[in-house]
């Protein structure tokens, strides 16, 4: 197969933002978090992503503020480097090469020029980790090789929450399993405290996290059984004490002291933020229902903002423990994607199941979660080991007016609980409104579901196939006789079909909606939805058919099926015979809704290959080996907002729509062409703003507005017939922007300045007259020719001349003079600095 | 191959479901707003079972609570006076009481009977009242007097039927001596005697349009139409059962007879052709009555029901339940009240609700002044004002409040309370479902005392076999048995409940088995009756097979 150079697989958003604890800048206006290979800078006020700090080539495993400069931040990564960034501007300042994968990073104000990192002890045995202090050399180079290592703690875990610095960096506390270790830097001595493996009640004593009081000698540790222990007097082996606080019923996920140490915050799987008063442990405040299990808690340096990361890839910003002020939500991909990937035709967002019981609408263009649609509408109980309702299937009509969802809950002993819900799109609120709930639509699990795609047909039809051996057609029934009750229409069952008691595996409607194909193990049955007649059966044994799809547009006479014994078959429906078949272990068959193309993901030897083909052509349009490792089970064709005009054959299939897929590790990938990347690069260059203003959409808007105004200026000047101030000229700008203390004395500059003004005025007057003459002649011209269009370019050129004329006097000797003066002065300044 | 059968599963339509924060036009804090609120337990809306609300049910339900009066014996007859104020003559035991339209005490009482009185009836002008008696004497009373004006002696056995003819001067009587006679009122002489029935005559009716026509019904299963000018009966109809009651339509073209479990309608103008036979009661129908506009027919029966039929299609449109077997039934003009007499001697009077009454009650409630509502509503904040928005308080049901606090036992208790009060099993089932989902149903069920457990069992007995709730409640019942099996035998109350539950389940199992048998029978019938349809499979599979050979695989088609 030919590898196509210009189409490549790229990572497209949706990466985790809850992997490591976020960092809040000193002024509480920015929030930094590790996200995949980059560090994202969010504005705490608007939730917008301000910068992506890109540069690492591996997963970023830690972000810490530089204690000596609060506008700089360290980040460490598995690629073995620590990078120092200026996060307000998004500039990489320095790269320290460590050489080993780094799992977390710590800094302390007490240790100037030293960072603490956690690395694996040896390259092979990655189970053991050690805390290492790295001396950072001062030098001017961009890339620095760090060599001065000194081991601090020999046996730690790689979890960043398991290590914390004590009061003012005097000691460091680390937990591992049932052991707490405190290392005092001054004495160079460490104390270890052990807990028994299991106490009497059977609770687990394992440490989960540790945090030190900022002002007091106190260490708080969280435990697997939900207890929080406060350790005191730990600078000796014998007489240490601890007190226990217990509220959490699951493991304590994270602990954090407020900057003054007055409160202790804790969170866990219950998704309740608990605020304990320090020294008054009986008093607690709660902030319940934060949505998902809390994994990290961070408090801003001024104590005004709390920030919690959650297991559903979300960061919540809380104002003074009472109000959720902002939510930064990433793509939720917790345990797995049960639904197919879909594209909502209205918002063009990718849809998949997200939070438990919800469907998430994720904008691919903006890489941002638009909203969650609550499907189950039940209170989610945050407790481990509970079986809750999950959204397992969803389908949109091609117009996007209807959404069908299936939720199920399987308890160990009890029956399967199934609900089929149909949602109507409400134009007014731009959201989906529940129309019909069908409880127990089938007796067993639903295997596939699809809507009739016909654009022109009056009735909307949904077909669901189930393990109980039936497929059912649901139809929207106009309820004419119940008009007085106010309900306009609801869904009801139209037809129940079965075939020899076999289990239907997949179903598919033809493009015009006139045929329905349902696969019953090895047999494909083709039905006519209008009369519910079995038209024909097709089969290609052995091997049950897993995926079915009809061709589109010119290939609509073909029906494709992929069997589980690696055969891809294509039937011609006009002759009811097999057109072709090929051996291919297809894991996913996907139709592009906008073209004839069909994408087949094939799983072979541990990695997935992609083939894009048209059913009527023998040669695939595109093929790529080893798109990713593992099996691809979810993919979608997302229509592009504007068509690409790529003429290269290998990338033409990406012109109308873009192919996204989810890897087994829940990374969202896509295929991108060279032209597209070039375009992206160009647009990103345009977007660079030199000011240090946060690049919000608002500022972009304003900036554009200002540019427009500037463009219009010369014209308005012309209409007012006033002499322009020479603002636009480079020299004046330079003059005004140079700091006052490096400029020569005002008396020296003033005469020059005034002179320049004088000259320009006389010049422009002459020009004015010239313009007036020209204008008059223009009028005459237009009178003669009755066509003003031809005269315009002349006028425009006149304006150009005019503007140039205004600049002209300053571009000569004066500018040179000013520059010379400036240069001189700077040299003088640098001399002072050097001495 | 393809079987099309009725769709299964409950289909529920929900009108408008507001989705908080799910609109994407306001994506500012959709997730934040969603998070802060507790999602209440969803009580599933089940499709409504039972009777539909129609105009008729509304009309016939619009009566006040019944006034009940205890009489001395079974009330055999009720007759409404044709003139205002439309008093009732209630014949019970040896007395006839006259009740006013709204009085609970009798206006007048006739007690001069030697034995049980029968069939007290008013004359068309409401001035005279006639009644038969067990002692075979027929007595005529003036409505203002107490002593009988006339006594008609001649029958040899108890007289159960008396009526005035439409010329007002003759009396019809029917007796257990198988005869019916016509009497002249002024001189108490017997005018005619018909001895055609071969059993007791227990009902009779005179024509309101013709002075000479009258109809009698007898226990010999026949209805006979007599003309006083003829020697013999002019028409005989066979009802098939002992006839208990007769009714003529106002037009007198149709005749209604009740006997046994049947109500039959006869067309007199077609020579007594039976029109309809209604079998809606499961015990003997004893009384008939027509609504004032003639559109509805009412029948009372020993099965304690009064059924209302439409006279256009003879379908039951409404049903009243009473405490005892019904012997007599009457409707006041304009259906102002329904009066029913029962075997246990209780007279039940239902009066129509007055539309003005309900309005007055509402008006009596004092309303807060308008200014109270407007207060502060039209205040416009000034420019520098800092707006503090009050958080919207979410209203939660009592059980939801408990669920929010994870008080599972209390949540179940409150739900049970609502069931006791409103008889809404949906709420209770929803709460049980929610507890089961939370994995705490066992905790909620455990640790109950005798009273709590018996209440719970009471609920189960009431709703376990309802197919809508059965999946949830069966697991609940199993859990209860698991938890409390160690204490069985300690409390007689609980044991009795458990026995009831067992009984119920056994009956249900029998019932299900029968249903399955019926289904099996139906299946065989359908299978044998449906024509065998040829599916065009053979040709297709052949072409399929060819294609396969071309493709190079060797396995045959199915």
Short mmCIF file of N, CA and C in Angstrom, two decimals, chain A residues 706-819:
data_model
loop_
_atom_site.label_atom_id
_atom_site.label_comp_id
_atom_site.label_asym_id
_atom_site.label_seq_id
_atom_site.Cartn_x
_atom_site.Cartn_y
_atom_site.Cartn_z
N UNK A 706 -10.68 48.33 15.72
CA UNK A 706 -9.71 49.41 15.71
C UNK A 706 -8.96 49.44 14.39
N UNK A 707 -8.64 48.26 13.91
CA UNK A 707 -7.94 48.21 12.62
C UNK A 707 -8.77 48.83 11.53
N UNK A 708 -10.05 48.50 11.57
CA UNK A 708 -10.94 49.05 10.55
C UNK A 708 -10.95 50.57 10.63
N UNK A 709 -11.02 51.04 11.86
CA UNK A 709 -11.03 52.50 12.04
C UNK A 709 -9.79 53.12 11.46
N UNK A 710 -8.66 52.46 11.72
CA UNK A 710 -7.41 53.00 11.21
C UNK A 710 -7.42 53.04 9.69
N UNK A 711 -7.98 51.99 9.12
CA UNK A 711 -8.05 51.96 7.66
C UNK A 711 -8.91 53.09 7.11
N UNK A 712 -9.95 53.38 7.88
CA UNK A 712 -10.87 54.40 7.38
C UNK A 712 -10.33 55.80 7.55
N UNK A 713 -9.37 55.94 8.46
CA UNK A 713 -8.90 57.28 8.82
C UNK A 713 -8.55 58.16 7.62
N UNK A 714 -7.70 57.71 6.72
CA UNK A 714 -7.31 58.58 5.62
C UNK A 714 -8.50 59.11 4.84
N UNK A 715 -9.48 58.25 4.67
CA UNK A 715 -10.66 58.68 3.92
C UNK A 715 -11.39 59.79 4.64
N UNK A 716 -11.55 59.59 5.97
CA UNK A 716 -12.28 60.60 6.74
C UNK A 716 -11.52 61.91 6.74
N UNK A 717 -10.22 61.79 6.73
CA UNK A 717 -9.41 63.01 6.69
C UNK A 717 -9.68 63.76 5.39
N UNK A 718 -9.76 62.98 4.36
CA UNK A 718 -9.99 63.59 3.06
C UNK A 718 -11.33 64.34 3.03
N UNK A 719 -12.32 63.70 3.58
CA UNK A 719 -13.63 64.34 3.53
C UNK A 719 -13.67 65.58 4.40
N UNK A 720 -12.92 65.56 5.50
CA UNK A 720 -12.94 66.74 6.36
C UNK A 720 -12.02 67.83 5.84
N UNK A 721 -11.15 67.50 4.94
CA UNK A 721 -10.18 68.42 4.37
C UNK A 721 -9.37 69.13 5.45
N UNK A 722 -8.91 68.29 6.39
CA UNK A 722 -8.09 68.86 7.46
C UNK A 722 -6.70 68.29 7.34
N UNK A 723 -5.77 69.03 7.81
CA UNK A 723 -4.41 68.51 7.76
C UNK A 723 -4.28 67.39 8.78
N UNK A 724 -3.69 66.31 8.43
CA UNK A 724 -3.59 65.19 9.36
C UNK A 724 -2.46 65.39 10.34
N UNK A 725 -2.66 64.95 11.53
CA UNK A 725 -1.55 64.91 12.47
C UNK A 725 -0.67 63.74 12.06
N UNK A 726 0.59 63.93 12.10
CA UNK A 726 1.47 62.87 11.63
C UNK A 726 1.61 61.74 12.63
N UNK A 727 0.46 61.23 13.08
CA UNK A 727 0.48 60.16 14.08
C UNK A 727 1.02 58.86 13.50
N UNK A 728 0.60 58.64 12.28
CA UNK A 728 0.91 57.34 11.70
C UNK A 728 2.39 57.13 11.40
N UNK A 729 3.13 58.17 11.37
CA UNK A 729 4.50 58.00 10.92
C UNK A 729 5.32 57.24 11.94
N UNK A 730 6.22 56.44 11.45
CA UNK A 730 6.99 55.54 12.30
C UNK A 730 7.86 56.31 13.29
N UNK A 731 8.38 57.40 12.83
CA UNK A 731 9.31 58.14 13.68
C UNK A 731 8.61 58.69 14.92
N UNK A 732 7.43 59.25 14.69
CA UNK A 732 6.70 59.81 15.83
C UNK A 732 6.33 58.71 16.80
N UNK A 733 5.93 57.61 16.24
CA UNK A 733 5.55 56.49 17.07
C UNK A 733 6.73 56.08 17.96
N UNK A 734 7.87 56.00 17.31
CA UNK A 734 9.06 55.60 18.04
C UNK A 734 9.36 56.59 19.14
N UNK A 735 9.20 57.81 18.76
CA UNK A 735 9.47 58.89 19.72
C UNK A 735 8.57 58.76 20.93
N UNK A 736 7.30 58.52 20.64
CA UNK A 736 6.33 58.50 21.74
C UNK A 736 6.44 57.23 22.57
N UNK A 737 6.90 56.15 21.94
CA UNK A 737 6.93 54.90 22.68
C UNK A 737 8.23 54.66 23.43
N UNK A 738 9.24 55.41 23.09
CA UNK A 738 10.50 55.25 23.82
C UNK A 738 10.31 55.82 25.23
N UNK A 739 10.77 55.09 26.23
CA UNK A 739 10.62 55.60 27.60
C UNK A 739 11.25 56.97 27.76
N UNK A 740 10.63 57.78 28.59
CA UNK A 740 11.03 59.18 28.71
C UNK A 740 12.46 59.33 29.20
N UNK A 741 12.90 58.41 30.07
CA UNK A 741 14.21 58.61 30.67
C UNK A 741 15.36 58.31 29.72
N UNK A 742 15.06 57.67 28.58
CA UNK A 742 16.16 57.44 27.64
C UNK A 742 16.15 58.46 26.50
N UNK A 743 15.17 59.32 26.49
CA UNK A 743 15.10 60.32 25.41
C UNK A 743 16.01 61.51 25.73
N UNK A 744 16.48 62.19 24.70
CA UNK A 744 17.18 63.45 24.97
C UNK A 744 16.24 64.49 25.54
N UNK A 745 16.78 65.57 25.97
CA UNK A 745 15.95 66.56 26.67
C UNK A 745 14.89 67.11 25.73
N UNK A 746 13.76 67.53 26.33
CA UNK A 746 12.61 67.95 25.55
C UNK A 746 12.93 69.16 24.70
N UNK A 747 13.76 70.06 25.26
CA UNK A 747 14.07 71.29 24.52
C UNK A 747 14.77 70.97 23.20
N UNK A 748 15.55 69.91 23.25
CA UNK A 748 16.26 69.50 22.04
C UNK A 748 15.29 68.95 21.00
N UNK A 749 14.37 68.14 21.50
CA UNK A 749 13.44 67.50 20.59
C UNK A 749 12.35 68.44 20.10
N UNK A 750 12.00 69.37 20.96
CA UNK A 750 10.83 70.22 20.69
C UNK A 750 11.00 70.99 19.40
N UNK A 751 12.19 71.57 19.26
CA UNK A 751 12.40 72.39 18.06
C UNK A 751 12.29 71.53 16.81
N UNK A 752 12.83 70.34 16.91
CA UNK A 752 12.74 69.42 15.77
C UNK A 752 11.28 69.10 15.45
N UNK A 753 10.59 68.85 16.53
CA UNK A 753 9.20 68.45 16.37
C UNK A 753 8.36 69.55 15.74
N UNK A 754 8.54 70.74 16.32
CA UNK A 754 7.77 71.88 15.82
C UNK A 754 8.12 72.13 14.35
N UNK A 755 9.42 72.04 14.07
CA UNK A 755 9.88 72.22 12.70
C UNK A 755 9.17 71.25 11.76
N UNK A 756 9.14 70.04 12.21
CA UNK A 756 8.53 69.02 11.36
C UNK A 756 7.07 69.33 11.09
N UNK A 757 6.42 69.80 12.13
CA UNK A 757 5.01 70.15 11.97
C UNK A 757 4.85 71.26 10.96
N UNK A 758 5.73 72.26 11.10
CA UNK A 758 5.63 73.43 10.20
C UNK A 758 5.76 72.99 8.75
N UNK A 759 6.73 72.21 8.53
CA UNK A 759 6.98 71.79 7.14
C UNK A 759 5.79 71.03 6.60
N UNK A 760 5.33 70.15 7.39
CA UNK A 760 4.25 69.30 6.91
C UNK A 760 3.02 70.12 6.58
N UNK A 761 2.74 71.11 7.39
CA UNK A 761 1.55 71.92 7.15
C UNK A 761 1.66 72.63 5.81
N UNK A 762 2.80 73.27 5.57
CA UNK A 762 2.94 73.99 4.30
C UNK A 762 2.81 73.03 3.14
N UNK A 763 3.44 71.89 3.30
CA UNK A 763 3.38 70.89 2.25
C UNK A 763 1.95 70.47 1.94
N UNK A 764 1.24 70.20 3.03
CA UNK A 764 -0.10 69.66 2.84
C UNK A 764 -1.03 70.69 2.23
N UNK A 765 -0.75 71.97 2.55
CA UNK A 765 -1.60 72.99 1.94
C UNK A 765 -1.46 72.97 0.43
N UNK A 766 -0.21 72.88 0.03
CA UNK A 766 0.01 72.79 -1.41
C UNK A 766 -0.73 71.59 -1.98
N UNK A 767 -0.60 70.52 -1.26
CA UNK A 767 -1.25 69.30 -1.72
C UNK A 767 -2.76 69.47 -1.77
N UNK A 768 -3.26 70.17 -0.72
CA UNK A 768 -4.71 70.40 -0.66
C UNK A 768 -5.21 71.06 -1.93
N UNK A 769 -4.50 72.07 -2.29
CA UNK A 769 -4.90 72.80 -3.49
C UNK A 769 -4.88 71.86 -4.68
N UNK A 770 -3.81 71.08 -4.67
CA UNK A 770 -3.65 70.13 -5.76
C UNK A 770 -4.85 69.19 -5.83
N UNK A 771 -5.23 68.73 -4.63
CA UNK A 771 -6.35 67.80 -4.56
C UNK A 771 -7.61 68.45 -5.06
N UNK A 772 -7.80 69.69 -4.63
CA UNK A 772 -9.03 70.37 -5.04
C UNK A 772 -9.11 70.48 -6.56
N UNK A 773 -7.98 70.81 -7.10
CA UNK A 773 -7.94 70.89 -8.56
C UNK A 773 -8.31 69.55 -9.17
N UNK A 774 -7.69 68.56 -8.60
CA UNK A 774 -7.96 67.21 -9.12
C UNK A 774 -9.43 66.86 -9.02
N UNK A 775 -9.99 67.21 -7.88
CA UNK A 775 -11.39 66.89 -7.65
C UNK A 775 -12.26 67.56 -8.70
N UNK A 776 -11.94 68.79 -8.92
CA UNK A 776 -12.74 69.54 -9.91
C UNK A 776 -12.63 68.88 -11.27
N UNK A 777 -11.42 68.51 -11.57
CA UNK A 777 -11.23 67.87 -12.87
C UNK A 777 -11.98 66.53 -12.90
N UNK A 778 -11.99 65.90 -11.75
CA UNK A 778 -12.75 64.64 -11.65
C UNK A 778 -14.21 64.87 -11.99
N UNK A 779 -14.71 65.93 -11.39
CA UNK A 779 -16.12 66.24 -11.63
C UNK A 779 -16.38 66.45 -13.10
N UNK A 780 -15.48 67.19 -13.66
CA UNK A 780 -15.65 67.43 -15.10
C UNK A 780 -15.64 66.12 -15.87
N UNK A 781 -14.67 65.30 -15.45
CA UNK A 781 -14.57 64.00 -16.12
C UNK A 781 -15.86 63.21 -16.01
N UNK A 782 -16.37 63.21 -14.77
CA UNK A 782 -17.56 62.39 -14.56
C UNK A 782 -18.74 62.98 -15.31
N UNK A 783 -18.77 64.31 -15.40
CA UNK A 783 -19.85 64.93 -16.17
C UNK A 783 -19.77 64.51 -17.62
N UNK A 784 -18.54 64.48 -18.09
CA UNK A 784 -18.37 64.14 -19.50
C UNK A 784 -18.69 62.67 -19.76
N UNK A 785 -18.11 61.84 -18.91
CA UNK A 785 -18.23 60.41 -19.23
C UNK A 785 -19.44 59.74 -18.61
N UNK A 786 -20.07 60.42 -17.67
CA UNK A 786 -21.21 59.88 -16.96
C UNK A 786 -20.87 58.53 -16.28
N UNK A 787 -19.61 58.40 -15.99
CA UNK A 787 -19.22 57.15 -15.36
C UNK A 787 -18.19 57.45 -14.29
N UNK A 788 -18.61 57.36 -13.08
CA UNK A 788 -17.71 57.76 -11.99
C UNK A 788 -16.73 56.66 -11.64
N UNK A 789 -17.06 55.45 -12.02
CA UNK A 789 -16.22 54.31 -11.64
C UNK A 789 -14.78 54.46 -12.10
N UNK A 790 -14.59 54.99 -13.28
CA UNK A 790 -13.23 55.09 -13.81
C UNK A 790 -12.41 56.13 -13.08
N UNK A 791 -13.08 57.12 -12.55
CA UNK A 791 -12.33 58.20 -11.93
C UNK A 791 -11.84 57.82 -10.54
N UNK A 792 -12.42 56.82 -9.97
CA UNK A 792 -12.13 56.50 -8.59
C UNK A 792 -10.68 56.09 -8.34
N UNK A 793 -10.14 55.22 -9.14
CA UNK A 793 -8.75 54.84 -8.86
C UNK A 793 -7.83 56.04 -8.82
N UNK A 794 -8.08 56.99 -9.67
CA UNK A 794 -7.26 58.20 -9.64
C UNK A 794 -7.35 58.88 -8.29
N UNK A 795 -8.58 59.01 -7.86
CA UNK A 795 -8.80 59.66 -6.55
C UNK A 795 -8.05 58.91 -5.47
N UNK A 796 -8.14 57.60 -5.54
CA UNK A 796 -7.47 56.78 -4.54
C UNK A 796 -5.98 57.00 -4.55
N UNK A 797 -5.41 57.07 -5.73
CA UNK A 797 -3.97 57.28 -5.82
C UNK A 797 -3.60 58.64 -5.27
N UNK A 798 -4.50 59.58 -5.49
CA UNK A 798 -4.25 60.92 -4.95
C UNK A 798 -4.16 60.85 -3.44
N UNK A 799 -5.06 60.11 -2.86
CA UNK A 799 -5.06 60.01 -1.41
C UNK A 799 -3.74 59.40 -0.95
N UNK A 800 -3.32 58.35 -1.68
CA UNK A 800 -2.06 57.73 -1.32
C UNK A 800 -0.92 58.74 -1.34
N UNK A 801 -0.89 59.47 -2.42
CA UNK A 801 0.17 60.48 -2.54
C UNK A 801 0.11 61.44 -1.37
N UNK A 802 -1.08 61.80 -1.06
CA UNK A 802 -1.33 62.78 -0.03
C UNK A 802 -0.79 62.30 1.30
N UNK A 803 -1.10 61.05 1.61
CA UNK A 803 -0.63 60.50 2.88
C UNK A 803 0.89 60.43 2.89
N UNK A 804 1.42 60.00 1.78
CA UNK A 804 2.87 59.93 1.71
C UNK A 804 3.50 61.29 1.89
N UNK A 805 2.82 62.24 1.31
CA UNK A 805 3.35 63.60 1.42
C UNK A 805 3.41 64.03 2.87
N UNK A 806 2.44 63.65 3.64
CA UNK A 806 2.42 64.03 5.05
C UNK A 806 3.57 63.38 5.79
N UNK A 807 3.90 62.16 5.38
CA UNK A 807 4.98 61.48 6.06
C UNK A 807 6.35 61.98 5.61
N UNK A 808 6.38 62.48 4.42
CA UNK A 808 7.65 62.70 3.77
C UNK A 808 8.65 63.49 4.59
N UNK A 809 8.26 64.65 5.16
CA UNK A 809 9.28 65.43 5.83
C UNK A 809 9.95 64.66 6.97
N UNK A 810 9.28 63.76 7.57
CA UNK A 810 9.86 63.09 8.73
C UNK A 810 10.74 61.91 8.35
N UNK A 811 10.62 61.44 7.17
CA UNK A 811 11.42 60.27 6.80
C UNK A 811 12.85 60.63 6.43
N UNK A 812 13.18 61.86 6.50
CA UNK A 812 14.52 62.29 6.07
C UNK A 812 15.48 62.44 7.25
N UNK A 813 16.08 63.55 7.28
CA UNK A 813 17.18 63.78 8.23
C UNK A 813 16.72 63.72 9.68
N UNK A 814 15.52 64.21 9.91
CA UNK A 814 15.05 64.28 11.29
C UNK A 814 15.01 62.91 11.92
N UNK A 815 14.46 61.97 11.18
CA UNK A 815 14.34 60.62 11.73
C UNK A 815 15.71 60.06 12.04
N UNK A 816 16.56 60.27 11.11
CA UNK A 816 17.92 59.77 11.34
C UNK A 816 18.49 60.37 12.62
N UNK A 817 18.19 61.63 12.78
CA UNK A 817 18.68 62.33 13.97
C UNK A 817 18.11 61.69 15.24
N UNK A 818 16.83 61.50 15.21
CA UNK A 818 16.17 60.95 16.40
C UNK A 818 16.72 59.56 16.71
N UNK A 819 16.88 58.79 15.66
CA UNK A 819 17.37 57.42 15.87
C UNK A 819 18.77 57.43 16.46
#
